[in-house]
Coordinates of C-alpha atoms in Angstrom, one line a residue:
X1 CA 163.3 156.8 58.2
X2 CA 160.3 158.2 61.0
X3 CA 158.1 156.1 58.8
X4 CA 159.9 153.0 59.2
X5 CA 160.2 153.4 62.6
X6 CA 157.1 153.6 63.6
X7 CA 156.1 150.6 61.5
X8 CA 158.5 149.2 63.9
X9 CA 157.0 150.1 67.0
X10 CA 154.0 149.2 66.2
X11 CA 155.1 145.8 65.1
X12 CA 156.7 145.3 68.3
X13 CA 153.5 146.1 70.1
X14 CA 151.7 143.8 68.3
X15 CA 153.6 141.4 69.2
X16 CA 153.4 142.2 72.9
X17 CA 149.4 141.7 72.3
X18 CA 150.2 138.8 70.8
X19 CA 152.0 137.3 73.6
X20 CA 150.0 138.9 76.8
X21 CA 146.9 137.3 75.0
X22 CA 148.5 133.9 75.9
X23 CA 149.0 134.9 80.1
X24 CA 145.4 136.0 80.4
X25 CA 143.7 133.3 78.8
X26 CA 142.6 131.7 82.2
X27 CA 141.2 134.7 83.7
X28 CA 138.7 134.9 80.1
X29 CA 138.0 131.9 80.6
X30 CA 136.7 132.8 84.1
X31 CA 134.5 135.3 82.6
X32 CA 134.0 135.4 79.5
X33 CA 130.8 132.9 78.5
X34 CA 128.6 134.9 77.1
X35 CA 128.5 132.2 74.1
X36 CA 127.0 129.8 76.1
X37 CA 123.0 129.7 75.8
X38 CA 121.1 129.5 79.0
X39 CA 120.5 126.3 80.6
X40 CA 118.5 124.2 79.1
X41 CA 116.4 121.0 80.1
X42 CA 117.3 118.1 77.3
X43 CA 119.4 116.1 79.7
X44 CA 116.4 116.3 82.1
X45 CA 113.8 115.8 79.2
X46 CA 115.4 112.7 78.1
X47 CA 116.0 111.2 81.7
X48 CA 119.1 109.8 80.8
X49 CA 120.8 107.7 83.4
X50 CA 122.6 109.2 85.9
X51 CA 125.5 106.5 85.6
X52 CA 125.9 106.7 81.9
X53 CA 125.6 110.6 81.8
X54 CA 128.6 111.0 84.6
X55 CA 130.5 108.5 82.8
X56 CA 130.8 110.4 79.7
X57 CA 131.0 113.7 81.2
X58 CA 133.3 112.9 83.9
X59 CA 136.4 110.3 83.9
X60 CA 134.1 107.6 85.5
X61 CA 130.5 107.5 87.6
X62 CA 131.0 107.8 91.4
X63 CA 129.0 108.3 94.6
X64 CA 130.5 112.2 95.6
X65 CA 130.0 112.9 91.6
X66 CA 126.6 111.5 91.7
X67 CA 125.5 113.6 94.4
X68 CA 127.2 116.9 93.0
X69 CA 124.9 116.1 89.7
X70 CA 122.0 115.2 91.8
X71 CA 122.2 118.9 93.7
X72 CA 121.7 121.0 90.9
X73 CA 120.1 118.4 88.0
X74 CA 121.8 117.5 85.1
X75 CA 121.3 120.4 83.0
X76 CA 122.8 122.9 85.6
X77 CA 125.4 120.3 86.4
X78 CA 126.7 119.7 82.4
X79 CA 126.6 124.2 82.5
X80 CA 128.8 124.1 85.6
X81 CA 131.1 122.0 83.6
X82 CA 130.9 124.0 80.1
X83 CA 131.9 126.9 82.3
X84 CA 134.9 125.7 84.1
X85 CA 134.6 127.5 87.3
X86 CA 135.6 126.8 90.8
X87 CA 137.3 123.6 90.1
X88 CA 138.5 122.3 93.2
X89 CA 140.5 119.2 95.1
X90 CA 140.7 117.6 98.3
X91 CA 142.8 119.5 100.8
X92 CA 145.2 116.6 101.0
X93 CA 145.5 116.1 97.1
X94 CA 145.9 119.9 96.4
X95 CA 148.7 119.5 99.4
X96 CA 150.6 116.3 97.2
X97 CA 150.4 119.0 94.1
X98 CA 151.9 121.8 95.6
X99 CA 154.5 120.0 97.0
X100 CA 155.9 119.4 93.8
X101 CA 158.8 120.7 91.9
X102 CA 156.8 121.8 89.0
X103 CA 154.2 124.0 91.4
X104 CA 157.1 125.3 93.2
X105 CA 159.7 125.9 91.0
X106 CA 159.5 128.3 87.8
X107 CA 159.8 126.9 84.3
X108 CA 162.8 128.7 83.5
X109 CA 164.9 128.1 86.4
X110 CA 164.0 124.6 86.4
X111 CA 165.4 124.7 82.3
X112 CA 168.3 126.8 83.3
X113 CA 169.5 124.5 85.9
X114 CA 168.9 121.7 83.7
X115 CA 171.0 123.0 80.9
X116 CA 174.0 123.9 83.3
X117 CA 173.2 120.0 84.3
X118 CA 173.7 118.8 81.1
X119 CA 176.4 121.2 79.8
X120 CA 178.5 120.1 83.2
X121 CA 177.8 116.4 82.0
X122 CA 179.2 117.0 78.4
X123 CA 182.2 118.1 80.3
X124 CA 182.6 114.6 81.8
X125 CA 181.7 112.8 78.8
X126 CA 183.9 109.5 78.5
X127 CA 185.6 109.6 81.9
X128 CA 182.7 110.1 84.4
X129 CA 179.0 109.0 83.3
X130 CA 177.5 110.4 87.0
X131 CA 176.4 113.8 85.9
X132 CA 174.8 112.6 82.8
X133 CA 172.5 109.8 84.6
X134 CA 171.9 112.5 87.2
X135 CA 170.2 114.9 84.4
X136 CA 168.3 112.4 82.7
X137 CA 166.7 111.2 85.9
X138 CA 166.3 114.9 86.7
X139 CA 164.3 115.3 83.6
X140 CA 162.1 112.1 84.1
X141 CA 161.5 113.2 87.7
X142 CA 160.1 116.0 86.4
X143 CA 157.7 114.0 83.6
X144 CA 157.1 111.9 86.6
X145 CA 155.6 114.8 88.6
X146 CA 153.5 116.2 85.8
X147 CA 152.1 112.9 85.3
X148 CA 151.1 112.5 88.6
X149 CA 149.2 116.2 89.1
X150 CA 147.3 115.4 85.9
X151 CA 146.2 111.9 87.5
X152 CA 145.3 113.3 90.6
X153 CA 143.2 115.5 88.9
X154 CA 141.6 113.6 86.9
X155 CA 140.4 111.8 89.8
X156 CA 139.9 114.2 92.4
X157 CA 138.6 117.7 90.2
X158 CA 135.5 118.6 90.6
X159 CA 135.5 119.9 87.3
X160 CA 135.7 116.5 85.8
X161 CA 135.0 117.8 82.1
X162 CA 137.8 120.4 82.8
X163 CA 140.1 117.5 82.9
X164 CA 138.9 115.5 80.1
X165 CA 139.0 118.1 77.9
X166 CA 142.7 118.6 78.8
X167 CA 143.8 115.4 78.0
X168 CA 141.8 115.7 74.9
X169 CA 143.5 118.8 73.7
X170 CA 147.1 117.4 74.9
X171 CA 146.2 114.3 72.6
X172 CA 145.5 116.4 69.9
X173 CA 148.7 119.1 70.3
X174 CA 150.7 115.7 71.2
X175 CA 154.2 115.9 72.0
X176 CA 156.6 112.5 72.7
X177 CA 158.1 112.8 76.2
X178 CA 160.9 111.1 74.7
X179 CA 162.8 113.8 72.7
X180 CA 165.3 115.9 73.6
X181 CA 164.7 117.4 76.9
X182 CA 160.5 117.4 76.3
X183 CA 160.3 115.5 79.5
X184 CA 160.7 118.5 81.6
X185 CA 158.6 120.8 79.7
X186 CA 155.5 118.8 80.1
X187 CA 154.1 120.1 83.5
X188 CA 154.8 123.7 81.9
X189 CA 153.2 122.6 78.3
X190 CA 150.1 121.2 80.2
X191 CA 149.9 124.0 82.7
X192 CA 150.0 127.2 80.8
X193 CA 149.4 126.4 77.0
X194 CA 146.7 123.5 77.6
X195 CA 144.8 123.6 80.9
X196 CA 143.7 127.1 80.5
X197 CA 142.4 126.9 77.5
X198 CA 141.0 123.7 77.5
X199 CA 137.5 125.5 77.9
X200 CA 137.8 128.5 76.5
X201 CA 138.7 129.7 72.7
X202 CA 140.2 127.8 70.2
X203 CA 142.6 130.3 68.6
X204 CA 144.0 131.5 72.2
X205 CA 144.5 127.6 72.8
X206 CA 146.2 126.9 69.2
X207 CA 148.3 130.2 70.1
X208 CA 149.5 129.0 73.3
X209 CA 150.7 125.6 71.9
X210 CA 152.8 127.3 68.9
X211 CA 154.2 129.5 71.5
X212 CA 155.4 126.9 73.9
X213 CA 159.0 125.6 73.6
X214 CA 157.9 122.2 74.1
X215 CA 156.1 121.9 70.6
X216 CA 158.4 124.5 68.8
X217 CA 161.7 121.8 69.8
X218 CA 159.2 118.9 69.5
X219 CA 158.4 119.4 65.6
X220 CA 161.8 120.8 64.5
X221 CA 160.5 124.5 64.5
X222 CA 163.7 125.9 66.6
X223 CA 165.8 124.6 63.7
X224 CA 163.7 126.8 61.0
X225 CA 165.0 129.4 59.4
X226 CA 165.4 132.0 55.9
X227 CA 167.0 129.9 53.6
X228 CA 166.9 126.8 56.0
X229 CA 163.3 125.9 55.7
X230 CA 161.7 123.1 57.7
X231 CA 158.3 122.5 57.0
X232 CA 157.7 119.6 59.9
X233 CA 155.6 122.1 61.8
X234 CA 153.8 124.1 59.2
X235 CA 152.7 121.0 57.9
X236 CA 151.2 119.6 61.3
X237 CA 150.2 122.7 62.3
X238 CA 148.0 122.4 59.0
X239 CA 147.0 118.6 58.9
X240 CA 146.7 117.9 62.7
X241 CA 145.9 120.7 64.5
X242 CA 143.6 122.8 62.5
X243 CA 142.4 122.1 59.0
X244 CA 142.7 118.1 58.9
X245 CA 144.4 116.5 56.1
X246 CA 141.8 116.9 53.5
X247 CA 141.5 120.3 54.4
X248 CA 141.9 121.8 51.1
X249 CA 145.4 123.4 51.6
X250 CA 148.1 122.6 49.1
X251 CA 152.1 122.0 49.8
X252 CA 153.1 125.3 48.2
X253 CA 150.5 126.7 51.9
X254 CA 152.9 124.4 53.8
X255 CA 155.7 125.9 52.2
X256 CA 154.3 129.5 53.0
X257 CA 153.5 129.0 56.2
X258 CA 156.8 127.6 57.4
X259 CA 158.3 130.6 55.9
X260 CA 155.7 132.3 58.0
X261 CA 157.1 130.7 61.0
X262 CA 160.9 131.2 60.6
X263 CA 162.4 132.9 63.4
X264 CA 160.2 131.4 66.0
X265 CA 162.2 129.1 68.0
X266 CA 163.4 128.7 71.6
X267 CA 166.1 130.3 73.7
X268 CA 167.2 130.0 77.1
X269 CA 170.0 132.5 77.1
X270 CA 169.3 135.4 79.5
X271 CA 170.4 138.5 77.0
X272 CA 169.2 138.5 73.5
X273 CA 171.6 138.2 70.9
X274 CA 173.7 140.6 68.8
X275 CA 171.2 142.3 65.7
X276 CA 171.8 145.5 64.1
X277 CA 169.1 148.1 65.4
X278 CA 166.0 147.8 63.3
X279 CA 165.7 144.0 64.0
X280 CA 166.0 144.9 67.9
X281 CA 162.8 146.5 67.7
X282 CA 161.3 143.6 66.6
X283 CA 162.9 140.9 68.5
X284 CA 160.6 138.9 70.5
X285 CA 160.7 137.0 73.9
X286 CA 158.9 135.6 76.6
X287 CA 159.9 132.9 78.8
X288 CA 161.9 130.4 76.1
X289 CA 159.6 131.7 73.6
X290 CA 161.8 133.5 71.1
X291 CA 161.0 135.2 67.9
X292 CA 164.4 136.1 66.0
X293 CA 164.0 138.6 63.1
X294 CA 167.6 137.7 62.0
X295 CA 166.3 134.1 61.2
X296 CA 163.0 135.5 59.8
X297 CA 161.9 135.8 56.3
X298 CA 160.5 138.9 55.7
X299 CA 158.9 138.7 52.1
X300 CA 155.4 138.5 51.4
X301 CA 153.5 135.4 51.9
X302 CA 150.5 133.2 49.9
X303 CA 148.4 131.7 52.1
X304 CA 145.1 129.6 51.2
X305 CA 144.6 132.4 48.3
X306 CA 145.6 135.2 51.0
X307 CA 148.5 137.9 51.2
X308 CA 150.5 137.9 54.5
X309 CA 152.6 141.0 54.4
X310 CA 156.2 140.1 55.5
X311 CA 156.5 142.3 59.0
X312 CA 157.9 140.1 61.1
X313 CA 155.8 138.1 64.5
X314 CA 152.5 139.9 63.5
X315 CA 152.7 137.3 60.6
X316 CA 152.2 134.7 62.9
X317 CA 148.8 135.9 64.4
X318 CA 147.5 136.8 60.7
X319 CA 147.8 133.2 60.2
X320 CA 146.4 131.6 62.7
X321 CA 143.1 133.9 63.0
X322 CA 142.8 133.0 59.7
X323 CA 143.3 129.1 60.2
X324 CA 141.5 129.1 63.6
X325 CA 138.3 130.8 61.2
X326 CA 138.8 128.0 58.4
X327 CA 135.3 125.8 58.1
X328 CA 137.6 123.2 57.7
X329 CA 139.2 123.7 61.2
X330 CA 135.6 124.2 61.9
X331 CA 134.5 120.8 61.2
X332 CA 137.8 118.9 61.7
X333 CA 138.1 120.0 65.2
X334 CA 134.2 119.0 65.6
X335 CA 134.8 115.6 64.0
X336 CA 137.2 114.7 67.0
X337 CA 135.3 115.8 69.6
X338 CA 132.3 114.2 68.4
X339 CA 134.3 110.8 68.2
X340 CA 135.6 111.4 71.9
X341 CA 132.3 111.9 73.1
X342 CA 129.3 110.9 71.1
X343 CA 131.1 107.7 68.6
X344 CA 133.5 106.5 66.6
X345 CA 131.8 107.7 63.7
X346 CA 129.6 110.6 64.7
X347 CA 127.2 111.6 62.2
X348 CA 127.7 114.5 59.1
X349 CA 124.7 116.2 60.5
X350 CA 125.8 116.1 64.0
X351 CA 129.2 117.4 63.4
X352 CA 128.1 120.1 60.9
X353 CA 125.6 121.9 63.4
X354 CA 128.9 121.7 65.5
X355 CA 131.2 123.2 62.8
X356 CA 128.4 125.7 62.4
X357 CA 128.7 126.8 65.8
X358 CA 132.2 126.7 66.1
X359 CA 132.3 129.4 63.4
X360 CA 129.1 131.3 64.6
X361 CA 131.3 131.5 68.3
X362 CA 134.5 132.5 66.9
X363 CA 136.0 129.0 68.0
X364 CA 134.5 128.7 71.3
X365 CA 134.9 125.6 72.8
X366 CA 132.1 125.1 75.0
X367 CA 129.3 126.7 72.8
X368 CA 130.6 123.9 70.6
X369 CA 130.3 121.4 72.9
X370 CA 127.0 122.3 74.2
X371 CA 125.3 122.0 70.9
X372 CA 126.9 118.3 70.8
X373 CA 125.6 117.6 74.6
X374 CA 122.5 118.8 73.6
X375 CA 121.6 116.6 70.7
X376 CA 119.6 113.7 70.6
X377 CA 122.6 111.9 69.1
X378 CA 124.7 112.1 72.5
X379 CA 121.9 111.1 74.7
X380 CA 121.4 108.1 72.3
X381 CA 125.1 107.5 72.5
X382 CA 125.3 106.9 76.7
X383 CA 126.6 103.5 77.7
X384 CA 127.5 102.8 74.4
X385 CA 130.8 104.3 73.8
X386 CA 134.2 101.7 74.1
X387 CA 136.4 103.1 76.4
X388 CA 140.3 103.6 75.9
X389 CA 143.1 102.8 78.5
X390 CA 142.9 105.7 80.8
X391 CA 139.3 106.1 80.9
X392 CA 138.8 102.5 82.0
X393 CA 141.5 103.0 84.1
X394 CA 140.3 106.1 85.8
X395 CA 136.6 105.2 85.9
X396 CA 137.4 102.1 88.0
X397 CA 140.1 104.0 90.3
X398 CA 137.3 106.6 91.1
X399 CA 134.7 103.9 91.8
X400 CA 137.1 101.6 93.8
X401 CA 138.6 104.6 95.8
X402 CA 135.9 107.4 95.8
X403 CA 136.3 109.0 99.0
X404 CA 140.1 108.1 99.8
X405 CA 143.2 109.9 99.4
X406 CA 145.7 107.9 96.7
X407 CA 149.4 109.0 97.4
X408 CA 151.1 107.2 95.0
X409 CA 150.0 106.9 91.4
X410 CA 153.0 104.8 89.9
X411 CA 150.1 101.6 89.8
X412 CA 148.2 103.6 87.6
X413 CA 151.0 104.7 85.6
X414 CA 152.0 101.3 85.3
X415 CA 148.4 100.1 83.9
X416 CA 148.7 102.7 81.6
X417 CA 151.9 101.6 80.2
X418 CA 150.8 97.9 79.6
X419 CA 147.5 98.9 78.0
X420 CA 149.6 100.7 75.5
X421 CA 148.6 104.6 76.5
X422 CA 151.2 106.2 78.8
X423 CA 151.0 109.7 79.0
X424 CA 152.7 111.6 76.5
X425 CA 154.1 108.1 75.1
X426 CA 152.9 108.4 71.4
X427 CA 155.9 109.0 69.7
X428 CA 153.8 110.7 66.5
X429 CA 152.0 113.8 66.9
X430 CA 148.8 112.9 65.5
X431 CA 148.0 111.7 68.8
X432 CA 146.3 108.2 70.4
X433 CA 143.6 107.0 68.5
X434 CA 139.9 107.9 69.6
X435 CA 138.2 104.4 67.9
X436 CA 137.1 101.3 69.4
X437 CA 139.3 99.3 67.1
X438 CA 142.7 100.8 68.6
X439 CA 142.0 99.4 71.7
X440 CA 139.3 96.3 71.9
X441 CA 141.9 93.5 71.5
X442 CA 142.0 90.1 73.1
X443 CA 145.4 91.2 74.7
X444 CA 143.9 94.5 76.5
X445 CA 141.2 92.5 77.8
X446 CA 143.4 90.2 79.8
X447 CA 145.6 93.3 81.2
X448 CA 142.2 95.2 82.3
X449 CA 140.9 92.2 83.9
X450 CA 144.0 91.9 85.6
X451 CA 143.5 95.4 87.1
X452 CA 140.1 94.4 87.9
X453 CA 141.5 91.9 90.1
X454 CA 143.9 94.0 91.3
X455 CA 141.8 96.9 92.5
X456 CA 139.2 94.5 93.6
X457 CA 141.3 92.8 96.3
X458 CA 142.2 96.3 97.5
X459 CA 145.5 97.6 95.7
X460 CA 148.2 98.8 98.5
X461 CA 150.3 100.3 96.1
X462 CA 147.9 103.0 95.8
X463 CA 148.5 104.1 99.3
X464 CA 152.1 103.2 99.7
X465 CA 154.7 106.3 99.8
X466 CA 157.6 105.1 98.1
X467 CA 160.1 106.0 95.9
X468 CA 158.4 106.1 92.6
X469 CA 159.5 104.3 89.5
X470 CA 160.2 106.3 86.9
X471 CA 157.8 107.0 83.7
X472 CA 158.8 104.4 80.9
X473 CA 159.4 107.6 78.3
X474 CA 163.2 107.7 78.6
X475 CA 163.5 105.6 75.4
X476 CA 165.7 107.1 73.0
X477 CA 164.1 109.8 71.7
X478 CA 162.5 109.4 68.1
X479 CA 164.6 110.9 65.3
X480 CA 163.5 114.1 63.8
X481 CA 163.6 113.0 60.6
X482 CA 161.2 110.6 61.1
X483 CA 158.2 111.8 62.3
X484 CA 157.3 112.6 58.8
X485 CA 153.9 113.7 57.8
X486 CA 153.3 110.8 56.0
X487 CA 153.7 108.6 59.3
X488 CA 151.4 110.7 60.5
X489 CA 149.1 110.4 58.0
X490 CA 149.3 106.6 58.0
X491 CA 148.4 106.7 62.0
X492 CA 151.4 104.6 62.6
X493 CA 149.6 103.3 66.6
X494 CA 151.5 102.3 69.4
X495 CA 150.8 98.6 70.3
X496 CA 148.5 97.9 72.5
X497 CA 150.6 95.9 74.4
X498 CA 153.5 97.0 75.9
X499 CA 156.0 95.9 78.1
X500 CA 157.0 98.2 80.9
X501 CA 160.2 99.8 80.7
X502 CA 163.2 98.4 83.3
X503 CA 162.9 100.9 86.0
X504 CA 165.7 103.1 87.1
X505 CA 167.0 104.3 90.4
X506 CA 165.9 107.6 91.2
X507 CA 168.0 109.9 94.0
X508 CA 166.6 110.4 97.1
X509 CA 166.9 114.2 95.8
X510 CA 165.4 114.2 93.3
X511 CA 162.5 112.4 94.6
X512 CA 159.5 114.1 95.1
X513 CA 158.2 115.6 98.7
X514 CA 156.2 112.7 99.4
X515 CA 152.5 113.2 101.5
X516 CA 151.8 112.0 104.3
X517 CA 151.1 108.3 104.6
X518 CA 147.4 107.4 104.8
X519 CA 146.5 104.3 106.4
X520 CA 145.6 101.7 103.8
X521 CA 141.8 101.5 103.2
X522 CA 140.0 97.7 103.1
X523 CA 139.5 96.8 99.9
X524 CA 136.2 98.5 98.0
X525 CA 133.3 97.6 98.7
X526 CA 131.2 97.8 95.5
X527 CA 129.8 94.7 96.3
X528 CA 127.5 96.0 99.4
X529 CA 127.4 99.6 98.0
X530 CA 124.0 101.0 97.1
X531 CA 125.2 102.8 94.4
X532 CA 126.7 100.3 92.7
X533 CA 124.3 97.6 93.5
X534 CA 121.5 99.5 91.6
X535 CA 123.8 100.4 88.6
X536 CA 124.2 97.0 88.4
X537 CA 120.4 96.2 87.8
X538 CA 121.1 98.1 84.6
X539 CA 123.5 95.2 83.3
X540 CA 122.9 92.6 81.4
X541 CA 121.0 89.4 82.4
X542 CA 124.4 87.6 81.5
X543 CA 126.0 89.6 83.4
X544 CA 123.9 90.1 86.6
X545 CA 124.3 86.3 86.6
X546 CA 127.8 86.3 86.8
X547 CA 127.6 88.6 90.0
X548 CA 125.1 86.7 91.5
X549 CA 126.9 83.5 91.2
X550 CA 130.5 85.6 92.8
X551 CA 131.4 83.5 96.1
X552 CA 133.2 86.3 97.7
X553 CA 133.1 90.2 97.7
X554 CA 136.3 90.8 96.3
X555 CA 135.2 88.3 93.6
X556 CA 132.0 90.4 93.1
X557 CA 134.1 93.9 92.8
X558 CA 136.5 91.8 90.4
X559 CA 133.7 90.6 88.0
X560 CA 132.1 93.9 88.3
X561 CA 135.0 96.1 87.5
X562 CA 136.0 93.5 84.2
X563 CA 131.9 93.5 83.1
X564 CA 131.4 94.2 79.7
X565 CA 129.6 97.2 81.0
X566 CA 132.4 99.0 82.3
X567 CA 134.1 98.4 79.2
X568 CA 132.0 101.2 77.9
X569 CA 130.7 104.6 78.8

C-alpha cells in the first residue's frame, strides 16, 4: 500500500511539472537562447536587397522596419528577431489591445460567464430566442477581439518574425472557430499556447497545444475515454502536428496513442468530480484542462516500438517527448518551415540540414530557422515566393500606412474573407495551404486589385471607429464526424473566393471599447516616397513603364500595390 501511495505522489508531482512547464515557457523563451550560434555575416556578405529581405522576415517591408534593420545591419537584425526579445507596440496600439475584454478578463471567468448564458438560453429555448442570440453574439465579439489583436500586432509589432511564426503555428495547429464555443477560446489559445512558444522549443509548443481546451474540443478528445476510444486527435497529432502523413507510424500506433489520451479533456466545473481516494491523487486540473483518471486507460501501451507504462498523465509527457524527437517530426516541421519561408518545393538538402539542427538542439525553433536563413537557398529565393492573402494584405497596409494608427481592422478582416483566408476559418485541421497554386487564381488577382485601389485612394474604414462587423465565422459548426483524417490528408481547400458573411448586429454592451477616433490620414504618399520610388527601380521594365504612365498619384499607388512584384516576397 505504501509503495502504491508513493507512486501516486510521484505521478502527481510529475503531472505538476508537466503542467508548470507550459506556464513558464514564455520566461524560458526570453532567457534560453544559448542554442543560437553567434551572429554571422551571411546576409551582409550576400548584399541582399533590404526590401526583399524584410519582405521575408517581416509581414512587409516599410520605411520604419528598414530603419530598424539599418541601425544594426541585416545579420544582427535577424539575430534580434530570432531571439524574440523586446517586442513592443506603439502606445496607441497597445492601448487598443489593453482595452479588449480578452486582455482584461481572466479566461476562466469569461468561459464560465458564457456557460451561464448558454444554460440560460437553453432554458428559454422554444419560447424566446433573445438569450441565445446574445450568447452567440458575445462569442463572435470575443473572436473579433482576438482577430483584431492579432492583426494589430502583425502590422505594428517590432518583432515581426515572432508575429509571422505565431501565424505559422496557428495554421500548423489549426482550430476552426465555427465549432461549439471555440470562438471564445481563440484569443487564449493564441496568447497562452502559441505566441509564447512561437520562437521557443517545439516540444513546449506541442505540449501547450495538447493541453489547451480549444484543441481538445476541436479534435474531440474530451470524448475520448477508456472503452470508448475516439482516435481523432491522436491521428492528427501524428499526421499533422508531428510526424507527417508518411512519417512511418501505423494504425496501431494511432490507436495506442488514443489510449494514452484517454481522460484528457475539458471541464468548467469548480469542483473535481467524485472518485475513489486512489484516483483523486491522480486527478489533474489546470484552468479548463482536466485529466480524469476515471476515464483513463491504465493499461500499458506500445507506440513506435516503445512501451509506455500505464500510470496516468505522465504517459502523455513520455509520448510528447518521443514524438518531438522523431526524425520524421524534424523533417516534417522543417519541410513546412522551408515551404513557408523559402520555396514551395525546398531542396531535400536544405530540409535535411534543418532537420538535423532540429534534432541536435532538441527542437529549438530559432536554431532551426537560423540554419534556414543562413543558407544560400534562402538568399537566392528572396523576392520569388508568392504571397498568400495574409502576406499580401498586411504588406500592402504596412507600406501604405506606415506611421499611422489604424483603429478599425474591419476592412482587413473583410479582405481576408474575400480572398478565402479568414483567420481561423479553415475548417479542416490541416490549415491553409502554403504554396502558390492555392492562391494564384484570376479571381484572387481581381480581389487584390480592388484592395490595391482601395488603399491607393485612402481607405477611410481603417481609421473610422464604428460598430465592428462580426467575423464571418458563425456558419454552422463542422460536424465532428466530418473532420476525418481522410479529409485532412486530401488537403481539402477552402474556396479561393468566398462570399462575405452577412453582418449580424452586435449589442452596444458587447462592443469592444473603441480607441479615440484618429484623424483620417491623407491617401498614401507612395508616389512621392523616396523609399518606395527607390524600391520600384528594382521592378521589371514593364512595371516601371506602367508606373511612368500613371496620370495621378492615386493611380501610381494602385499600380504599385497591384504590381507583379508586390505579389511576391
